[in-house]
PDB file of C-alpha atoms in Angstrom:
ATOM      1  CA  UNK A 914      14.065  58.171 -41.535  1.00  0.00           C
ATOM      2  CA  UNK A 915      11.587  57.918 -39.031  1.00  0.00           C
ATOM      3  CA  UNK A 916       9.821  55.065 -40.348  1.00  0.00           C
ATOM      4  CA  UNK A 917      12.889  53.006 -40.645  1.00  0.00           C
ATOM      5  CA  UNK A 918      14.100  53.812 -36.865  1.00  0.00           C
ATOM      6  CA  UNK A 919      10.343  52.628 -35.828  1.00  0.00           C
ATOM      7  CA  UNK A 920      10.777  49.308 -37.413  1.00  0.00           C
ATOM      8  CA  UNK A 921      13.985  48.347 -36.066  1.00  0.00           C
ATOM      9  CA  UNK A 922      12.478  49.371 -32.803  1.00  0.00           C
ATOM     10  CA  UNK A 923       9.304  46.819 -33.277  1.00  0.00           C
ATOM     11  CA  UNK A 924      12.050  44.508 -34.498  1.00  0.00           C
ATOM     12  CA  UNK A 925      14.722  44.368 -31.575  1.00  0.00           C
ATOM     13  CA  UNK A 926      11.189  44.258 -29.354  1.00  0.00           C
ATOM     14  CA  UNK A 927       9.939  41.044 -30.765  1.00  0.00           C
ATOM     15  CA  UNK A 928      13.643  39.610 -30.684  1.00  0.00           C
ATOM     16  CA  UNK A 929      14.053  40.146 -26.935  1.00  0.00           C
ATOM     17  CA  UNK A 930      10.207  38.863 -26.138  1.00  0.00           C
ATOM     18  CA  UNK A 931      11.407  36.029 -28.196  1.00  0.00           C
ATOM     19  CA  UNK A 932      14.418  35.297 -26.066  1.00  0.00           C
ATOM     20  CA  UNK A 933      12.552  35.817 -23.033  1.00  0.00           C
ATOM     21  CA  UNK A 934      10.159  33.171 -23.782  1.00  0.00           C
ATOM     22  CA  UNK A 935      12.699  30.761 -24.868  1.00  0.00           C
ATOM     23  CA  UNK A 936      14.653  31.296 -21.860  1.00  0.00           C
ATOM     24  CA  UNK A 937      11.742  30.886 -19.841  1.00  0.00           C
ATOM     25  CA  UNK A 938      11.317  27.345 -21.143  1.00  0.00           C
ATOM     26  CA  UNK A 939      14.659  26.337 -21.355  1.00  0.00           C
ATOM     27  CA  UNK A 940      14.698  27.108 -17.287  1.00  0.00           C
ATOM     28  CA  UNK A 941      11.424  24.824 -16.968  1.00  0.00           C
ATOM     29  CA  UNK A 942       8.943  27.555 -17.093  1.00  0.00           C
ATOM     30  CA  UNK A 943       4.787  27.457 -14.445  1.00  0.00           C
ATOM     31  CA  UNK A 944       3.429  24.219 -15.886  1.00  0.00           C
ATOM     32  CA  UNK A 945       0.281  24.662 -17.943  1.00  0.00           C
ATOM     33  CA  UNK A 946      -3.246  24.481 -16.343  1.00  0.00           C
ATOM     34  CA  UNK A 947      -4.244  21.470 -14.776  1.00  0.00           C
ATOM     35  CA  UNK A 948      -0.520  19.251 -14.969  1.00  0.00           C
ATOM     36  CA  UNK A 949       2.131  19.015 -12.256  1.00  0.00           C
ATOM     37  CA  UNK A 950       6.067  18.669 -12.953  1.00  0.00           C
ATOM     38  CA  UNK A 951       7.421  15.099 -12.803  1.00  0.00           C
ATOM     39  CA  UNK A 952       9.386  15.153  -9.974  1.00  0.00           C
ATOM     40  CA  UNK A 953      13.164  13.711  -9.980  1.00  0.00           C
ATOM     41  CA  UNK A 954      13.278   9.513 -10.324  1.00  0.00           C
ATOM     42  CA  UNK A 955      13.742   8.492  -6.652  1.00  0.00           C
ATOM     43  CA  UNK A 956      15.161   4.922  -5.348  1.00  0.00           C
ATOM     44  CA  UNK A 957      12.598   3.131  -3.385  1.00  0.00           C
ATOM     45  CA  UNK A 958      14.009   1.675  -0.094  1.00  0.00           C
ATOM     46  CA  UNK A 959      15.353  -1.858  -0.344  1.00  0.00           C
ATOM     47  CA  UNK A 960      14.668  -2.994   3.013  1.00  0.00           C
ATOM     48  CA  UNK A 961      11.131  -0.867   3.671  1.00  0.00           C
ATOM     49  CA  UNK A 962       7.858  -3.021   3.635  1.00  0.00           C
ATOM     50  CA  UNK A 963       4.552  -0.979   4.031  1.00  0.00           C
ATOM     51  CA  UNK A 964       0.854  -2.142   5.113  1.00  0.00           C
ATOM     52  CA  UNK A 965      -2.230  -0.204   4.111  1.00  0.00           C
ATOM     53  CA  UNK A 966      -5.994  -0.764   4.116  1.00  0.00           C
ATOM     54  CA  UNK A 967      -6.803   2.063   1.632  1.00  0.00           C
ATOM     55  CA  UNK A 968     -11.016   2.136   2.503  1.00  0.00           C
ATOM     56  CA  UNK A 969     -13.029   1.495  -0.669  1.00  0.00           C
ATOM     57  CA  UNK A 970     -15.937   2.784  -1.211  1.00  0.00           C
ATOM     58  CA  UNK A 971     -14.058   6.230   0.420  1.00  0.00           C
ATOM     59  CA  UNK A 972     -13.797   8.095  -2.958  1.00  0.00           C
ATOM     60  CA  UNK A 973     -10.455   9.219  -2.134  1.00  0.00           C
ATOM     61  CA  UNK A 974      -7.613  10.874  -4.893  1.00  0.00           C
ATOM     62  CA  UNK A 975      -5.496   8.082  -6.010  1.00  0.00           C
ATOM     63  CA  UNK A 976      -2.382  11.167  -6.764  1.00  0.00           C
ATOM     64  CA  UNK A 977      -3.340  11.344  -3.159  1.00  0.00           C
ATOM     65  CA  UNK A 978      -2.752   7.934  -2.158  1.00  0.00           C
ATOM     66  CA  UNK A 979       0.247   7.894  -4.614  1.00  0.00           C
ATOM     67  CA  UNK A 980       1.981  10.662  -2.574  1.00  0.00           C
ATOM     68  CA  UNK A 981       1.358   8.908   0.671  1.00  0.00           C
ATOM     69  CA  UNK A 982       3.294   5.930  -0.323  1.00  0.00           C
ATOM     70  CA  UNK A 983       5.602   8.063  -2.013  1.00  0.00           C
ATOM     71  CA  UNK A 984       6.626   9.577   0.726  1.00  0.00           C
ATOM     72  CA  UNK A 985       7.984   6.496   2.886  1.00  0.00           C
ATOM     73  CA  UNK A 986       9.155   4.927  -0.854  1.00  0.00           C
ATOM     74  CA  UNK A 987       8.953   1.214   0.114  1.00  0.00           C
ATOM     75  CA  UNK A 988      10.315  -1.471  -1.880  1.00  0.00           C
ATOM     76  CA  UNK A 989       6.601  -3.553  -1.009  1.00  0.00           C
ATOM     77  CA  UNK A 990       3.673  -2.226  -0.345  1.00  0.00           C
ATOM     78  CA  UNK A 991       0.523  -4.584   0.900  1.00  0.00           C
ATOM     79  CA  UNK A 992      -3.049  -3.092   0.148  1.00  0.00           C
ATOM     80  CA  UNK A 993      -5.867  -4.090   1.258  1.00  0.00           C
ATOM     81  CA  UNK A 994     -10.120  -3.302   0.142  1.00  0.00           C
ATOM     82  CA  UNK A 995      -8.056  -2.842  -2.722  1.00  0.00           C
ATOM     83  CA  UNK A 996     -10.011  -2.206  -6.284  1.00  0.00           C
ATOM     84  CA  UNK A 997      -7.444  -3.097  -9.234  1.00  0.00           C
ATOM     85  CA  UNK A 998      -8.609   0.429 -11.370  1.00  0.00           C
ATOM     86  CA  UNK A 999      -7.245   2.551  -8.080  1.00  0.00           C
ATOM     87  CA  UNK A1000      -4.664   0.251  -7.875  1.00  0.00           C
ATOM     88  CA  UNK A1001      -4.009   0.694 -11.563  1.00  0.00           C
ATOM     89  CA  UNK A1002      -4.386   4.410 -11.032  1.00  0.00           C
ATOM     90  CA  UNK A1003      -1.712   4.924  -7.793  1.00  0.00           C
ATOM     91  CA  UNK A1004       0.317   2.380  -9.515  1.00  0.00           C
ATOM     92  CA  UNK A1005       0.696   5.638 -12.803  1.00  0.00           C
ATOM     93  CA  UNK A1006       0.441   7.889 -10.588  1.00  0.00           C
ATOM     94  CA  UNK A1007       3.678   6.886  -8.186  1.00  0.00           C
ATOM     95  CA  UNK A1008       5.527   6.466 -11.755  1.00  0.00           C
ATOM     96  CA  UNK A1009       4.406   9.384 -13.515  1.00  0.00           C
ATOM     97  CA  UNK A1010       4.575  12.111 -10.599  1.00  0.00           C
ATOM     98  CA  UNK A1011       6.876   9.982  -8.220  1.00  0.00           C
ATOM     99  CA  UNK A1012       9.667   8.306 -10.318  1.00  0.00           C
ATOM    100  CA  UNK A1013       8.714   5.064  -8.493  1.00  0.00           C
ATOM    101  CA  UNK A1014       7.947   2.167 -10.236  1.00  0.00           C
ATOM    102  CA  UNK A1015       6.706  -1.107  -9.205  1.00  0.00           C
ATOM    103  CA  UNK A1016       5.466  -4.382 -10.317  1.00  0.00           C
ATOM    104  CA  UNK A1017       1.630  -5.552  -8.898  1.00  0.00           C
ATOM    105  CA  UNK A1018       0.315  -8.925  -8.346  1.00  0.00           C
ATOM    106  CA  UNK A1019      -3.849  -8.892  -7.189  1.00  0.00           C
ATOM    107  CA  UNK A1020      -5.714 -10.869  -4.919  1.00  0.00           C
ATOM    108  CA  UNK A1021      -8.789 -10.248  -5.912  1.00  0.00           C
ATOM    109  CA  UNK A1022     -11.825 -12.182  -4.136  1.00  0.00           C
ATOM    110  CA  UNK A1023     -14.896 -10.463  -5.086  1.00  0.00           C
ATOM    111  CA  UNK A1024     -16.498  -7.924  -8.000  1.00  0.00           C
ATOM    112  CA  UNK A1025     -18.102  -5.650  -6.701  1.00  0.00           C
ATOM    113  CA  UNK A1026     -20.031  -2.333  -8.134  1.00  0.00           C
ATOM    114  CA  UNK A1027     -20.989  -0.730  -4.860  1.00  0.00           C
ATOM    115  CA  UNK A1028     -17.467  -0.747  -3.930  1.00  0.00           C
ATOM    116  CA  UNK A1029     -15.089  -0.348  -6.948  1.00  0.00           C
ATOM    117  CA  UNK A1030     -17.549   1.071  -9.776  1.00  0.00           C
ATOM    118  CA  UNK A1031     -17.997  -0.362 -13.033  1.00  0.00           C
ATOM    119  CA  UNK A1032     -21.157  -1.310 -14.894  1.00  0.00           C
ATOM    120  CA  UNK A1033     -23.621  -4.119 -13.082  1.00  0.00           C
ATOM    121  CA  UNK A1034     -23.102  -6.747 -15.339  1.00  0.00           C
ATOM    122  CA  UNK A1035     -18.961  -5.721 -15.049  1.00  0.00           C
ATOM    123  CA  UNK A1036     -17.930  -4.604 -11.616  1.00  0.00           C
ATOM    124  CA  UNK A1037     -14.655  -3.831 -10.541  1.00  0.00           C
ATOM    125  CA  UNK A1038     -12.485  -6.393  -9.000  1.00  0.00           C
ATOM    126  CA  UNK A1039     -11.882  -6.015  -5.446  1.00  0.00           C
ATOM    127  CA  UNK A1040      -9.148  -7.455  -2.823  1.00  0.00           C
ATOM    128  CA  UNK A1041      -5.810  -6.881  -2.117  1.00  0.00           C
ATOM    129  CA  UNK A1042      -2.427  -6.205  -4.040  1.00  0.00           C
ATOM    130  CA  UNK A1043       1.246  -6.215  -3.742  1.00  0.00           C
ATOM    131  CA  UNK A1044       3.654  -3.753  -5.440  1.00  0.00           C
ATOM    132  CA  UNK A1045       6.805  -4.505  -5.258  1.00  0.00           C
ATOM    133  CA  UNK A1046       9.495  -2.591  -6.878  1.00  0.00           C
ATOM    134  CA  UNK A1047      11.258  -5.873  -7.982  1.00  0.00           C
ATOM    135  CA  UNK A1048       9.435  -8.541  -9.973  1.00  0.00           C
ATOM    136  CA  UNK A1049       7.035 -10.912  -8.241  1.00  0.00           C
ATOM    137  CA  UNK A1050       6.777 -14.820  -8.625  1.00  0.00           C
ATOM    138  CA  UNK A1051       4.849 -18.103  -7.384  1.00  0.00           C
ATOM    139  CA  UNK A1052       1.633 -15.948  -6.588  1.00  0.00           C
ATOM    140  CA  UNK A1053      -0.900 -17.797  -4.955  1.00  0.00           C
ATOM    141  CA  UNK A1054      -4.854 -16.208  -4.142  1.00  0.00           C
ATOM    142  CA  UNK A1055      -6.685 -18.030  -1.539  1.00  0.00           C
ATOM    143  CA  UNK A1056     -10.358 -17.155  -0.631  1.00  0.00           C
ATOM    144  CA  UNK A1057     -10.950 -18.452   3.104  1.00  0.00           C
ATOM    145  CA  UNK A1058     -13.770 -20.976   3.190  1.00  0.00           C
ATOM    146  CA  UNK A1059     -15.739 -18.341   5.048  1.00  0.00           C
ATOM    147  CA  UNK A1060     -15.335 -14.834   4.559  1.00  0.00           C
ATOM    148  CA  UNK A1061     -18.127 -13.588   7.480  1.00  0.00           C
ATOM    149  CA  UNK A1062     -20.406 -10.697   5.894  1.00  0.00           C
ATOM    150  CA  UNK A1063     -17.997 -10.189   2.987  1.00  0.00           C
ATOM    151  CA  UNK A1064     -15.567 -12.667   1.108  1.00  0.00           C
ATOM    152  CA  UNK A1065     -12.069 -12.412   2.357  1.00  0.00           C
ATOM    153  CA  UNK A1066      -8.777 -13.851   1.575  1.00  0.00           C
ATOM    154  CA  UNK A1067      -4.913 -13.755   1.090  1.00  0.00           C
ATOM    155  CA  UNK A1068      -2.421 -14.028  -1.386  1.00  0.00           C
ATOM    156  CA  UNK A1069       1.429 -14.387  -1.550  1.00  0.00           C
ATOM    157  CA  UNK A1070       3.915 -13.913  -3.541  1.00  0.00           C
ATOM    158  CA  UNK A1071       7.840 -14.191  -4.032  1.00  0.00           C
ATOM    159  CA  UNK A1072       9.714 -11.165  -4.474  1.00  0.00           C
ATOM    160  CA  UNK A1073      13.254  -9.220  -3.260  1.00  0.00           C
ATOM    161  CA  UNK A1074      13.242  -7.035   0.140  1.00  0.00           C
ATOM    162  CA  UNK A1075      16.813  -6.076   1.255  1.00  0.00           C
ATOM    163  CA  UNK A1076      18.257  -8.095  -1.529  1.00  0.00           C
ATOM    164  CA  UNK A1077      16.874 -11.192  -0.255  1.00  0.00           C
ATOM    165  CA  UNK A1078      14.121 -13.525  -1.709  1.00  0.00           C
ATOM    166  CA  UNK A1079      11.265 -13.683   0.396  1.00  0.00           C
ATOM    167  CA  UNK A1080       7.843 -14.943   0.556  1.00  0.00           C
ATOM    168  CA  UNK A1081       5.330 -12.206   1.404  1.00  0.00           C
ATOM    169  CA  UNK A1082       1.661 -12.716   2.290  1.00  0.00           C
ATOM    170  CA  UNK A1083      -1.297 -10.234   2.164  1.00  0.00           C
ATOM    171  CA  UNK A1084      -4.521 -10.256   4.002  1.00  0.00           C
ATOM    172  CA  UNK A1085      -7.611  -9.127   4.833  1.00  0.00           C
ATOM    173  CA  UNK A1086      -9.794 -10.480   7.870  1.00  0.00           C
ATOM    174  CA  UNK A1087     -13.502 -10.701   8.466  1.00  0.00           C
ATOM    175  CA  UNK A1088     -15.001  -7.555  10.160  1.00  0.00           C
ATOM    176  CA  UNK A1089     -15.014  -6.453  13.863  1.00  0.00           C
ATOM    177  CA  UNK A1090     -17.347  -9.001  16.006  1.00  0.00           C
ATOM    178  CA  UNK A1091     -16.708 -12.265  13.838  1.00  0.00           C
ATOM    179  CA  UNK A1092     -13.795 -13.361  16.033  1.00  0.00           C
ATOM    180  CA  UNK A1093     -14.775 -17.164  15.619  1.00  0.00           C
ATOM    181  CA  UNK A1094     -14.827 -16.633  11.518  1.00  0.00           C
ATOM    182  CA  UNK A1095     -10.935 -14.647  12.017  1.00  0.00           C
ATOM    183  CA  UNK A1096      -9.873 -17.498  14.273  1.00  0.00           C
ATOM    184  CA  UNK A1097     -10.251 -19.696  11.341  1.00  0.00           C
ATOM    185  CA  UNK A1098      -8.896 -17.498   9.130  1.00  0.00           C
ATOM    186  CA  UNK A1099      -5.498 -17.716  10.794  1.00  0.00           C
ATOM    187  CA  UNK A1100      -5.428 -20.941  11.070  1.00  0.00           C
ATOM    188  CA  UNK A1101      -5.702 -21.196   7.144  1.00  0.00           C
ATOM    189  CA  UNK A1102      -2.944 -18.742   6.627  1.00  0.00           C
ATOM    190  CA  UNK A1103      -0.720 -19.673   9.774  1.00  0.00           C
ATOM    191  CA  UNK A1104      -0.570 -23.818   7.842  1.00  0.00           C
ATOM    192  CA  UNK A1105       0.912 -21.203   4.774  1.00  0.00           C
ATOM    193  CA  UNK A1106       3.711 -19.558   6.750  1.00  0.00           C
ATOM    194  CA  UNK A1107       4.509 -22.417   8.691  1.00  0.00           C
ATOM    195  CA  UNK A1108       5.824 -23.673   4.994  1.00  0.00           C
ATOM    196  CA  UNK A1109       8.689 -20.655   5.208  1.00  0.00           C
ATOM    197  CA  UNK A1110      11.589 -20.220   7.417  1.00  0.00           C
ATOM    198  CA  UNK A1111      11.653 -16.700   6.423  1.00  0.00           C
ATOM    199  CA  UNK A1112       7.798 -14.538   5.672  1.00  0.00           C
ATOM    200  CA  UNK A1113       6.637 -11.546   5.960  1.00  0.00           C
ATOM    201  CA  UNK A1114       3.201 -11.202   6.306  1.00  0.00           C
ATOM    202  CA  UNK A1115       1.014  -7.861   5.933  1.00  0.00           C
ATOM    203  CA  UNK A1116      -2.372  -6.847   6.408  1.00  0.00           C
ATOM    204  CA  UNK A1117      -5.538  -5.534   7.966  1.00  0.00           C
ATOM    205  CA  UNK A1118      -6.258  -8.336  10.718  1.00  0.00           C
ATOM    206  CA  UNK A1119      -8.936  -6.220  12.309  1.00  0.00           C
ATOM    207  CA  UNK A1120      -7.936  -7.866  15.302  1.00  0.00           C
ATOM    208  CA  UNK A1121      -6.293  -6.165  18.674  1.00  0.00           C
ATOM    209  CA  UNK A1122      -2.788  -7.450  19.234  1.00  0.00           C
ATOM    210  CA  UNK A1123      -4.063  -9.746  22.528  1.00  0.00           C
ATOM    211  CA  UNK A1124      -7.476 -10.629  20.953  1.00  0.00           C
ATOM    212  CA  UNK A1125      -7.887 -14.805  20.899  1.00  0.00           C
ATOM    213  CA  UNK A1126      -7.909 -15.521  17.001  1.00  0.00           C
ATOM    214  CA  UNK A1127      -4.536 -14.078  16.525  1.00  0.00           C
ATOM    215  CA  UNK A1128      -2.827 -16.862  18.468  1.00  0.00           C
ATOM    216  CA  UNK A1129      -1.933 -19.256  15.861  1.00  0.00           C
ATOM    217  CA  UNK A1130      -0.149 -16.156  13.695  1.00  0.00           C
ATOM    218  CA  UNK A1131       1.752 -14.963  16.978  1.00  0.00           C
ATOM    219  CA  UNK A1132       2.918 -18.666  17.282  1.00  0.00           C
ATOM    220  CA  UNK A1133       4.750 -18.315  13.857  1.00  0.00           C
ATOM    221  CA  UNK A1134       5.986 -14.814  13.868  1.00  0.00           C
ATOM    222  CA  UNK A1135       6.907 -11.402  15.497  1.00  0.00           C
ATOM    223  CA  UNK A1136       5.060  -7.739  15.042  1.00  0.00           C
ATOM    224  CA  UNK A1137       7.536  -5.317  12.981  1.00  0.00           C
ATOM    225  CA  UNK A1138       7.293  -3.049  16.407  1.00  0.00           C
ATOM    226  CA  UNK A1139       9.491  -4.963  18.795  1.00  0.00           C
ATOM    227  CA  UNK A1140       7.107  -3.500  21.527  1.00  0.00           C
ATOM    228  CA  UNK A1141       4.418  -5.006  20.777  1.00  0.00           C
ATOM    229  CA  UNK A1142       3.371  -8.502  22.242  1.00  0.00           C
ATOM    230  CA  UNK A1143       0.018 -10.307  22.234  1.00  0.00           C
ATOM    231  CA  UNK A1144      -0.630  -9.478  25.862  1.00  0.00           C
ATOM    232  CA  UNK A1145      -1.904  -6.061  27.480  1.00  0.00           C
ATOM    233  CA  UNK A1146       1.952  -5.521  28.320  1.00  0.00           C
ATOM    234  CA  UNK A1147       2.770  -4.998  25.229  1.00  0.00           C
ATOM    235  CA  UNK A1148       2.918  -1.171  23.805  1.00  0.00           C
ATOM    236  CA  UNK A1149       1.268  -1.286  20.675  1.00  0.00           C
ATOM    237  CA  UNK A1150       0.696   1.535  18.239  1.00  0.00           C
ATOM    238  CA  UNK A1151      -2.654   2.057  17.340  1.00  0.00           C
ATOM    239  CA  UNK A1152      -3.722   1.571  13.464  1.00  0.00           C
ATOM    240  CA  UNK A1153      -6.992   3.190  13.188  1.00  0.00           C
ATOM    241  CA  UNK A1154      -9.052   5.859  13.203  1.00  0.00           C
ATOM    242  CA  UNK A1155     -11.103   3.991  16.565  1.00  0.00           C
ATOM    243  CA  UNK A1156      -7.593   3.714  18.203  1.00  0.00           C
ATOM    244  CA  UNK A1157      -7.112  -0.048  17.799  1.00  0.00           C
ATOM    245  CA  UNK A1158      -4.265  -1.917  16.436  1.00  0.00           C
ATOM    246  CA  UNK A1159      -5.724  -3.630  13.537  1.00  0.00           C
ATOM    247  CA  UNK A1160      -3.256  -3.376  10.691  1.00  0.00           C
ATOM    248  CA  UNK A1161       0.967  -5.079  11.313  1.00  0.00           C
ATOM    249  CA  UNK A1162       3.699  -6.252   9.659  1.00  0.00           C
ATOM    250  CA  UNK A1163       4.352  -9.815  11.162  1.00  0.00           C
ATOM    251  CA  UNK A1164       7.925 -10.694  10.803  1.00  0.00           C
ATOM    252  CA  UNK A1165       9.102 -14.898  10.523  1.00  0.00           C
ATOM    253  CA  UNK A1166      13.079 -15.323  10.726  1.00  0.00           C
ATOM    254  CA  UNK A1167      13.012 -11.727   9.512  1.00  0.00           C
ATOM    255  CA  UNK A1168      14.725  -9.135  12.283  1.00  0.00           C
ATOM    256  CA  UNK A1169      13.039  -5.823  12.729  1.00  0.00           C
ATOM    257  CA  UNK A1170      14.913  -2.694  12.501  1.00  0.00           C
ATOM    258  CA  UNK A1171      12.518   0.192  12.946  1.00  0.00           C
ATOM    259  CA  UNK A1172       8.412   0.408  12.342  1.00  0.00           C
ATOM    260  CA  UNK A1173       6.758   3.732  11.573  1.00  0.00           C
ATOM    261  CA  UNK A1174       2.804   4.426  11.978  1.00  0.00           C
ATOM    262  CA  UNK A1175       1.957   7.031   9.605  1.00  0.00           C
ATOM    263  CA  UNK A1176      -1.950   8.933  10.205  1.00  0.00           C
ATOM    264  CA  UNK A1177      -3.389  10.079   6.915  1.00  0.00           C
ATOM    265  CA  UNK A1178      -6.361  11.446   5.935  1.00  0.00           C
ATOM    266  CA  UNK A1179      -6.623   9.670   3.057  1.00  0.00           C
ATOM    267  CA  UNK A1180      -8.305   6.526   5.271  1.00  0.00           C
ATOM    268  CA  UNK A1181      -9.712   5.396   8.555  1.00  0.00           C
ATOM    269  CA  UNK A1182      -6.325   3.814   8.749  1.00  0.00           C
ATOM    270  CA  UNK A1183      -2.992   4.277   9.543  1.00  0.00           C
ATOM    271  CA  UNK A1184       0.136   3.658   6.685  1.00  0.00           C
ATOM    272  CA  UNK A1185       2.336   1.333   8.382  1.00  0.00           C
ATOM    273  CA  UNK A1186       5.980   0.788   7.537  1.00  0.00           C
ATOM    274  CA  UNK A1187       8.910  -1.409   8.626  1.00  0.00           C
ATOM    275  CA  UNK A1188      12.933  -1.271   7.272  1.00  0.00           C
ATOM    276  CA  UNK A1189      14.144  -4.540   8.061  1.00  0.00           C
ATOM    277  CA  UNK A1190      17.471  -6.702   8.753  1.00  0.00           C
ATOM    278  CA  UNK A1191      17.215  -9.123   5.813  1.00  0.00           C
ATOM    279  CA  UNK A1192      20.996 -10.138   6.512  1.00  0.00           C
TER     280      UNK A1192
END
């Protein structure tokens, strides 16, 4: 008698560890080592346009990067010193953690192993890129004719923000103390615009709001912050890590509603978002 009350003891043990373990999974038990949950599919938002110079070579997390954006969920996002494998790599990383997902279009102007890795006789590609959450057409990457110390350019594309079709340009201009190599940046990209009734236009202009070589884009269009003028009146955010305004969202036949300026530690600058009145 014994023996057989000892087994059915042992037995009704192992049947409740059993449904302890399979209630435990059925309620979404700890993740295993070394994975996260995906989170809940989220809706980007419609009208939201974001700027961000990511810094390459900074050896940064691209999950990190991914939740940054994540956070603010815009519909297009403009990224600048932009390698395509990180791109590639926030790009998973927003779907597979995030539940966002978005098209990408590259302006790539240079390869480059010191900056984006590789092999020497393969570097990565390096530049800027758009997501967008809806598709992208009519892209167009134009290297200026001189890039200063490093090659530099822009690239558009067609896409929806706030239901609207828009044209949205991306850039990147020469370093801090080539203001005569910027000023003819601008002019380049300012003959683009000036095609479009309606642009926005994002980037890292690394530029102060009243410096000279900005002229010709203020002439065409409006900063997101409605605050901020090309003149020391103006109350401009600063961008950057030196406390300069180098990054915007310029705005042509485009109303703003609100801008944000986001620190991160993730780069020596600032995310920068804007939810617009596409009406």
């Amino acid at each position: 008698m014994v023996p057989g009350r000892g087994m059915r003891l042992l037995t009704g043990a192992v049947i409740v560890a059993c449904l302890a373990l399979v209630g435990h999974s059925a309620r979404g038990g700890a993740p295993s080592a070394g994975s996260r949950p995906v989170e809940a599919v989220r809706d980007v938002v419609p009208n939201r346009v974001m700027t961000w110079n990511i810094c390459n070579p900074c050896e940064e997390s691209n999950a990190d990067r991914a939740a940054e954006i994540a956070t603010y969920a815009p519909q297009v996002i403009g990224l600048q010193e932009a390698c395509v494998r990180d791109v590639e790599g926030i790009r998973d990383e927003l779907e597979r953690r995030h539940g966002l997902v978005y098209h990408v279009e590259y302006g790539t102007v240079l390869r480059n192993w010191g900056r984006c890795g590789g092999v020497p006789w393969n570097p990565g590609a390096y530049g800027q890129a758009v997501l967008s959450a809806a598709p992208m057409t009519d892209l167009v990457n134009v290297e200026y004719p001189d890039g200063g110390s490093e090659d530099r350019g822009y690239m558009a594309v067609t896409t929806t923000v706030g239901g609207q079709r828009l044209r949205v340009f991306n850039t990147h201009l020469a370093e801090r103390r080539q203001e005569a190599v910027r000023a003819d940046q601008t002019r380049v990209l300012a003959v683009e615009v000036a095609r479009h009734e309606r642009a926005i236009v994002l980037g890292d202009f690394n530029a102060v709001p009243d410096a000279p070589e900005l002229a010709a884009i203020w002439k065409l269009a409006a900063d997101a912050d409605d605050q901020c003028r090309p003149s020391q009146t103006g109350d401009c955010r600063t961008t950057t890590d030196w406390q300069s305004k180098f990054d915007y969202i310029f705005l042509r036949g485009i109303a703003p509603l609100k801008q944000g300026v986001h620190p991160t530690s993730y780069s020596d600058h600032d995310l920068v978002h804007a939810d617009l009145d596409t009406a």
